């Protein structure tokens, strides 16, 4: 992921703190949803459907290994990102069809993340990514991505279910589930405008208990050089966003339990930054029935 992620995460954390600041231009909900659904239905009739990740991929170690890898997908420092956790395969477990990522507070930081903003690594946690990439193009004009999740939330807790462009392409990024230090989920779509500046469309979803099972979903489909994204929470449509220039750009699908950094509510270098405030014991992020499908035009 691009180091430009520093600024976008700062904006994201600020937005969460004020209850969801809208950055960029969102489409009018009713008209956009009607238009996007009609276009997608028409496209689906001319293409065959195939499953990329089955809902059973967390049912056993062998099923997991067929569909997923541990850590982050980037080359170099794949066990760290822009938070205060170093990822270990030992923090990932499977039981009865549920994937559990566990973040554990350490007695002292395990160095600093090499990824900006270079947070002290006070946590050991888990991350996985799908082996199959997401690529919306003329051959694969639609992707459907969903999963059921439950997570602890609060200061210092930063779980996510998201896609990101393969290095060095960023954006695209779609945050299907993301809680940044509080109990508001953020549906985010990151693009760049004609001037190359970062632009985000955001839909906050609150008023639920994140530590109960909920379904998070995005439906992506090609629209010229762009990709349209319909976001759903528990089967209810919440927003339609436009991924500008996303068509033909491969993306990774990631599930991770990051900690600290922007989720601690502290600016890098500010008072308390070195301590990375957050839970003192274990924190859990659970997933089940994660599924990815796509249409194939030829």
Tab-separated table of C-alpha atoms in Angstrom:
chain	number	residue	atom	x	y	z
A	1	UNK	CA	0.000	0.000	0.000
A	2	UNK	CA	1.181	3.518	-0.781
A	3	UNK	CA	2.720	5.558	2.019
A	4	UNK	CA	0.089	8.135	1.079
A	5	UNK	CA	-2.018	6.008	3.416
A	6	UNK	CA	-0.776	8.206	6.287
A	7	UNK	CA	-2.995	11.095	5.311
A	8	UNK	CA	-6.003	9.001	4.427
A	9	UNK	CA	-5.907	7.176	7.772
A	10	UNK	CA	-5.603	10.460	9.613
A	11	UNK	CA	-8.720	11.668	7.832
A	12	UNK	CA	-10.422	8.359	8.581
A	13	UNK	CA	-9.691	8.540	12.300
A	14	UNK	CA	-10.833	12.155	12.463
A	15	UNK	CA	-14.050	11.237	10.675
A	16	UNK	CA	-14.760	8.437	13.130
A	17	UNK	CA	-14.214	10.778	16.055
A	18	UNK	CA	-16.871	13.185	14.836
A	19	UNK	CA	-19.360	10.457	13.946
A	20	UNK	CA	-18.469	10.083	10.255
A	21	UNK	CA	-17.241	13.033	8.243
A	22	UNK	CA	-18.223	12.844	4.583
A	23	UNK	CA	-15.250	13.382	2.301
A	24	UNK	CA	-15.631	13.340	-1.465
A	25	UNK	CA	-18.923	13.201	-3.333
A	26	UNK	CA	-21.432	10.482	-2.562
A	27	UNK	CA	-24.086	9.490	-5.052
A	28	UNK	CA	-27.733	10.198	-4.305
A	29	UNK	CA	-28.813	7.016	-2.531
A	30	UNK	CA	-32.161	6.174	-4.065
A	31	UNK	CA	-31.441	6.890	-7.701
A	32	UNK	CA	-27.937	5.448	-7.543
A	33	UNK	CA	-29.111	2.215	-6.008
A	34	UNK	CA	-31.883	1.722	-8.540
A	35	UNK	CA	-29.570	2.459	-11.471
A	36	UNK	CA	-26.694	0.319	-10.199
A	37	UNK	CA	-28.895	-2.686	-9.426
A	38	UNK	CA	-30.546	-2.533	-12.856
A	39	UNK	CA	-27.173	-2.318	-14.602
A	40	UNK	CA	-25.773	-5.210	-12.586
A	41	UNK	CA	-28.822	-7.406	-13.235
A	42	UNK	CA	-28.526	-6.767	-16.958
A	43	UNK	CA	-24.838	-7.610	-16.909
A	44	UNK	CA	-25.357	-10.773	-14.895
A	45	UNK	CA	-27.805	-12.215	-17.421
A	46	UNK	CA	-25.047	-12.303	-20.059
A	47	UNK	CA	-22.374	-13.923	-17.893
A	48	UNK	CA	-21.821	-17.151	-16.002
A	49	UNK	CA	-21.329	-17.205	-12.237
A	50	UNK	CA	-18.420	-18.799	-10.377
A	51	UNK	CA	-17.384	-19.023	-6.726
A	52	UNK	CA	-13.834	-18.021	-5.825
A	53	UNK	CA	-13.954	-18.471	-2.032
A	54	UNK	CA	-16.470	-20.869	-0.553
A	55	UNK	CA	-18.172	-20.245	2.782
A	56	UNK	CA	-16.503	-23.417	4.043
A	57	UNK	CA	-12.943	-22.034	3.779
A	58	UNK	CA	-12.685	-21.713	7.595
A	59	UNK	CA	-14.006	-25.225	8.251
A	60	UNK	CA	-10.550	-26.842	8.462
A	61	UNK	CA	-6.852	-26.080	8.138
A	62	UNK	CA	-6.717	-27.736	4.708
A	63	UNK	CA	-9.706	-25.700	3.473
A	64	UNK	CA	-8.109	-22.522	4.832
A	65	UNK	CA	-4.787	-23.264	3.136
A	66	UNK	CA	-6.499	-23.670	-0.220
A	67	UNK	CA	-7.979	-20.168	-0.119
A	68	UNK	CA	-5.910	-18.024	2.298
A	69	UNK	CA	-2.389	-16.991	3.277
A	70	UNK	CA	-1.179	-15.625	6.601
A	71	UNK	CA	0.103	-12.049	7.111
A	72	UNK	CA	-0.306	-9.155	4.672
A	73	UNK	CA	0.131	-9.624	0.910
A	74	UNK	CA	2.870	-7.057	0.284
A	75	UNK	CA	6.535	-7.842	-0.282
A	76	UNK	CA	8.778	-6.780	2.585
A	77	UNK	CA	7.627	-6.373	6.207
A	78	UNK	CA	4.506	-8.445	5.526
A	79	UNK	CA	3.935	-8.813	9.274
A	80	UNK	CA	3.356	-5.078	9.844
A	81	UNK	CA	1.282	-2.210	8.513
A	82	UNK	CA	0.252	1.242	9.746
A	83	UNK	CA	-0.776	0.188	13.252
A	84	UNK	CA	0.821	-0.958	16.497
A	85	UNK	CA	0.599	-4.740	15.935
A	86	UNK	CA	3.055	-7.244	14.503
A	87	UNK	CA	1.202	-10.107	12.843
A	88	UNK	CA	1.926	-13.771	13.652
A	89	UNK	CA	0.339	-16.908	12.241
A	90	UNK	CA	0.021	-18.162	15.826
A	91	UNK	CA	-2.539	-15.429	16.539
A	92	UNK	CA	-4.906	-16.966	13.950
A	93	UNK	CA	-7.099	-19.931	14.877
A	94	UNK	CA	-9.948	-21.986	13.402
A	95	UNK	CA	-12.774	-23.705	15.259
A	96	UNK	CA	-16.231	-24.837	14.128
A	97	UNK	CA	-16.101	-22.784	10.932
A	98	UNK	CA	-14.979	-19.584	12.668
A	99	UNK	CA	-11.716	-17.747	12.021
A	100	UNK	CA	-10.468	-15.928	15.132
A	101	UNK	CA	-7.779	-13.248	15.111
A	102	UNK	CA	-6.391	-12.491	18.589
A	103	UNK	CA	-4.465	-9.339	19.502
A	104	UNK	CA	-2.342	-9.609	22.651
A	105	UNK	CA	-0.812	-6.693	24.536
A	106	UNK	CA	2.928	-7.134	25.144
A	107	UNK	CA	4.946	-6.174	28.202
A	108	UNK	CA	7.104	-3.930	25.997
A	109	UNK	CA	6.969	-2.855	22.346
A	110	UNK	CA	8.474	-5.206	19.755
A	111	UNK	CA	10.262	-2.407	17.912
A	112	UNK	CA	8.471	0.017	15.597
A	113	UNK	CA	6.479	-0.634	12.438
A	114	UNK	CA	8.498	0.186	9.297
A	115	UNK	CA	5.268	1.425	7.730
A	116	UNK	CA	4.270	5.045	8.383
A	117	UNK	CA	3.340	6.385	10.888
A	118	UNK	CA	5.873	3.934	12.439
A	119	UNK	CA	3.906	3.097	15.568
A	120	UNK	CA	5.598	1.250	18.462
A	121	UNK	CA	4.526	-2.396	18.198
A	122	UNK	CA	2.784	-2.976	21.529
A	123	UNK	CA	0.625	-5.838	20.179
A	124	UNK	CA	0.944	-9.243	18.583
A	125	UNK	CA	-2.031	-9.964	16.324
A	126	UNK	CA	-3.231	-11.729	13.167
A	127	UNK	CA	-3.882	-11.011	9.504
A	128	UNK	CA	-4.832	-13.182	6.537
A	129	UNK	CA	-5.323	-12.462	2.840
A	130	UNK	CA	-7.034	-14.342	0.035
A	131	UNK	CA	-4.835	-16.106	-2.501
A	132	UNK	CA	-7.187	-15.144	-5.347
A	133	UNK	CA	-7.090	-11.473	-6.320
A	134	UNK	CA	-10.079	-9.284	-7.147
A	135	UNK	CA	-9.969	-8.010	-10.737
A	136	UNK	CA	-13.009	-6.213	-12.122
A	137	UNK	CA	-12.686	-5.962	-15.915
A	138	UNK	CA	-14.541	-6.888	-19.104
A	139	UNK	CA	-13.947	-10.591	-18.536
A	140	UNK	CA	-14.994	-10.450	-14.858
A	141	UNK	CA	-17.463	-7.539	-14.711
A	142	UNK	CA	-18.923	-8.316	-11.246
A	143	UNK	CA	-17.679	-9.411	-7.847
A	144	UNK	CA	-19.756	-10.171	-4.772
A	145	UNK	CA	-17.828	-10.173	-1.463
A	146	UNK	CA	-19.411	-10.844	1.912
A	147	UNK	CA	-18.823	-12.288	5.338
A	148	UNK	CA	-20.236	-12.504	8.849
A	149	UNK	CA	-18.117	-10.877	11.560
A	150	UNK	CA	-18.136	-10.005	15.225
A	151	UNK	CA	-15.505	-7.857	16.890
A	152	UNK	CA	-14.624	-6.059	20.074
A	153	UNK	CA	-14.355	-2.297	19.597
A	154	UNK	CA	-13.071	0.682	21.557
A	155	UNK	CA	-9.939	2.757	21.936
A	156	UNK	CA	-6.972	1.159	20.221
A	157	UNK	CA	-8.975	-1.544	18.356
A	158	UNK	CA	-8.861	-1.469	14.541
A	159	UNK	CA	-10.360	-4.533	12.769
A	160	UNK	CA	-10.918	-4.530	9.023
A	161	UNK	CA	-12.258	-6.602	6.117
A	162	UNK	CA	-11.033	-4.776	3.026
A	163	UNK	CA	-9.574	-4.768	-0.468
A	164	UNK	CA	-6.525	-2.842	-1.603
A	165	UNK	CA	-4.717	-2.448	-4.912
A	166	UNK	CA	-1.678	-4.628	-5.505
A	167	UNK	CA	1.608	-2.804	-4.929
A	168	UNK	CA	2.319	-0.142	-6.050
A	169	UNK	CA	-1.280	0.658	-7.045
A	170	UNK	CA	-3.186	2.514	-4.325
A	171	UNK	CA	-6.039	3.358	-4.506
A	172	UNK	CA	-8.197	1.338	-5.079
A	173	UNK	CA	-9.347	0.445	-1.595
A	174	UNK	CA	-12.728	-0.705	-0.360
A	175	UNK	CA	-13.315	-0.965	3.401
A	176	UNK	CA	-16.192	-3.385	3.810
A	177	UNK	CA	-15.754	-3.529	7.580
A	178	UNK	CA	-13.640	-1.053	9.507
A	179	UNK	CA	-13.937	0.103	13.108
A	180	UNK	CA	-11.380	2.740	14.111
A	181	UNK	CA	-11.341	3.008	17.893
A	182	UNK	CA	-15.139	3.083	18.332
A	183	UNK	CA	-18.342	1.176	17.474
A	184	UNK	CA	-19.151	2.883	14.138
A	185	UNK	CA	-18.472	0.827	11.025
A	186	UNK	CA	-17.099	2.764	8.079
A	187	UNK	CA	-17.870	1.759	4.502
A	188	UNK	CA	-15.073	3.573	2.629
A	189	UNK	CA	-14.143	3.792	-1.050
A	190	UNK	CA	-10.794	5.400	-1.864
A	191	UNK	CA	-9.995	6.855	-5.289
A	192	UNK	CA	-7.980	9.729	-6.772
A	193	UNK	CA	-9.358	12.751	-8.609
A	194	UNK	CA	-8.027	14.238	-11.856
A	195	UNK	CA	-5.354	16.093	-9.872
A	196	UNK	CA	-4.116	12.896	-8.247
A	197	UNK	CA	-5.494	13.837	-4.821
A	198	UNK	CA	-7.011	11.214	-2.545
A	199	UNK	CA	-10.819	11.189	-2.479
A	200	UNK	CA	-12.962	9.045	-0.220
A	201	UNK	CA	-16.671	8.300	-0.200
A	202	UNK	CA	-17.797	7.219	3.248
A	203	UNK	CA	-20.932	5.756	4.808
A	204	UNK	CA	-20.862	5.342	8.607
A	205	UNK	CA	-23.125	2.695	10.144
A	206	UNK	CA	-23.820	2.831	13.897
A	207	UNK	CA	-26.461	1.846	16.420
A	208	UNK	CA	-25.585	-1.872	16.495
A	209	UNK	CA	-23.451	-4.135	18.683
A	210	UNK	CA	-20.280	-4.984	16.715
A	211	UNK	CA	-19.558	-7.878	19.107
A	212	UNK	CA	-22.571	-9.764	17.757
A	213	UNK	CA	-22.656	-11.468	14.365
A	214	UNK	CA	-23.449	-9.132	11.462
A	215	UNK	CA	-23.134	-9.554	7.700
A	216	UNK	CA	-20.980	-7.097	5.726
A	217	UNK	CA	-21.095	-7.085	1.942
A	218	UNK	CA	-19.911	-5.184	-1.127
A	219	UNK	CA	-21.124	-5.765	-4.668
A	220	UNK	CA	-18.618	-4.468	-7.253
A	221	UNK	CA	-19.384	-4.082	-10.955
A	222	UNK	CA	-17.678	-2.448	-13.901
A	223	UNK	CA	-18.928	0.877	-15.269
A	224	UNK	CA	-16.602	2.002	-18.053
A	225	UNK	CA	-13.173	2.667	-16.522
A	226	UNK	CA	-14.747	2.835	-13.054
A	227	UNK	CA	-16.085	0.265	-10.625
A	228	UNK	CA	-19.374	0.827	-8.804
A	229	UNK	CA	-19.705	-0.493	-5.258
A	230	UNK	CA	-22.946	-1.262	-3.423
A	231	UNK	CA	-22.458	-1.692	0.345
A	232	UNK	CA	-24.826	-3.741	2.529
A	233	UNK	CA	-25.093	-4.243	6.297
A	234	UNK	CA	-27.154	-7.237	7.459
A	235	UNK	CA	-28.693	-7.466	3.999
A	236	UNK	CA	-29.784	-3.819	3.913
A	237	UNK	CA	-28.286	-1.561	1.241
A	238	UNK	CA	-26.471	1.404	2.768
A	239	UNK	CA	-24.606	3.220	-0.020
A	240	UNK	CA	-23.395	3.192	-3.610
A	241	UNK	CA	-19.885	4.515	-4.259
A	242	UNK	CA	-17.781	4.938	-7.395
A	243	UNK	CA	-14.240	3.590	-7.586
A	244	UNK	CA	-12.776	6.009	-10.118
A	245	UNK	CA	-10.351	4.324	-12.517
A	246	UNK	CA	-10.504	0.985	-10.707
A	247	UNK	CA	-11.349	-1.194	-13.722
A	248	UNK	CA	-8.493	-3.536	-14.600
A	249	UNK	CA	-6.567	-2.904	-11.347
A	250	UNK	CA	-6.018	-6.118	-9.309
A	251	UNK	CA	-6.782	-5.999	-5.586
A	252	UNK	CA	-6.055	-8.118	-2.535
A	253	UNK	CA	-8.749	-9.138	-0.043
A	254	UNK	CA	-7.559	-8.863	3.591
A	255	UNK	CA	-8.923	-9.658	7.057
A	256	UNK	CA	-6.834	-8.183	9.872
A	257	UNK	CA	-6.990	-7.088	13.486
A	258	UNK	CA	-4.763	-4.015	13.617
A	259	UNK	CA	-4.315	-2.117	16.875
A	260	UNK	CA	-3.317	1.320	18.153
A	261	UNK	CA	-2.059	4.064	15.838
A	262	UNK	CA	-5.039	6.065	14.522
A	263	UNK	CA	-7.424	3.865	16.544
A	264	UNK	CA	-5.783	5.105	19.760
A	265	UNK	CA	-6.893	8.645	18.939
A	266	UNK	CA	-3.384	10.087	19.282
A	267	UNK	CA	-1.452	11.999	16.653
A	268	UNK	CA	1.974	10.499	15.852
A	269	UNK	CA	4.526	11.897	18.273
A	270	UNK	CA	1.854	13.429	20.491
A	271	UNK	CA	1.382	12.800	24.225
A	272	UNK	CA	0.772	9.103	24.800
A	273	UNK	CA	1.926	8.023	21.319
A	274	UNK	CA	4.758	5.867	22.634
A	275	UNK	CA	2.347	3.991	24.930
A	276	UNK	CA	-0.220	3.237	22.176
A	277	UNK	CA	-3.227	3.079	24.543
A	278	UNK	CA	-5.600	0.194	24.032
A	279	UNK	CA	-6.796	-3.043	25.660
A	280	UNK	CA	-4.405	-4.521	28.218
A	281	UNK	CA	-5.330	-8.171	27.618
A	282	UNK	CA	-6.547	-10.079	24.559
A	283	UNK	CA	-8.827	-8.631	21.865
A	284	UNK	CA	-10.798	-10.815	19.441
A	285	UNK	CA	-12.051	-10.410	15.858
A	286	UNK	CA	-14.050	-13.333	14.449
A	287	UNK	CA	-15.201	-14.221	10.934
A	288	UNK	CA	-17.357	-16.920	9.383
A	289	UNK	CA	-19.079	-17.649	6.052
A	290	UNK	CA	-16.750	-15.394	4.079
A	291	UNK	CA	-17.625	-15.787	0.406
A	292	UNK	CA	-16.433	-14.312	-2.881
A	293	UNK	CA	-18.080	-14.861	-6.252
A	294	UNK	CA	-17.825	-13.276	-9.688
A	295	UNK	CA	-19.361	-13.282	-13.146
A	296	UNK	CA	-17.337	-14.461	-16.144
A	297	UNK	CA	-18.189	-12.983	-19.549
A	298	UNK	CA	-16.006	-15.438	-21.454
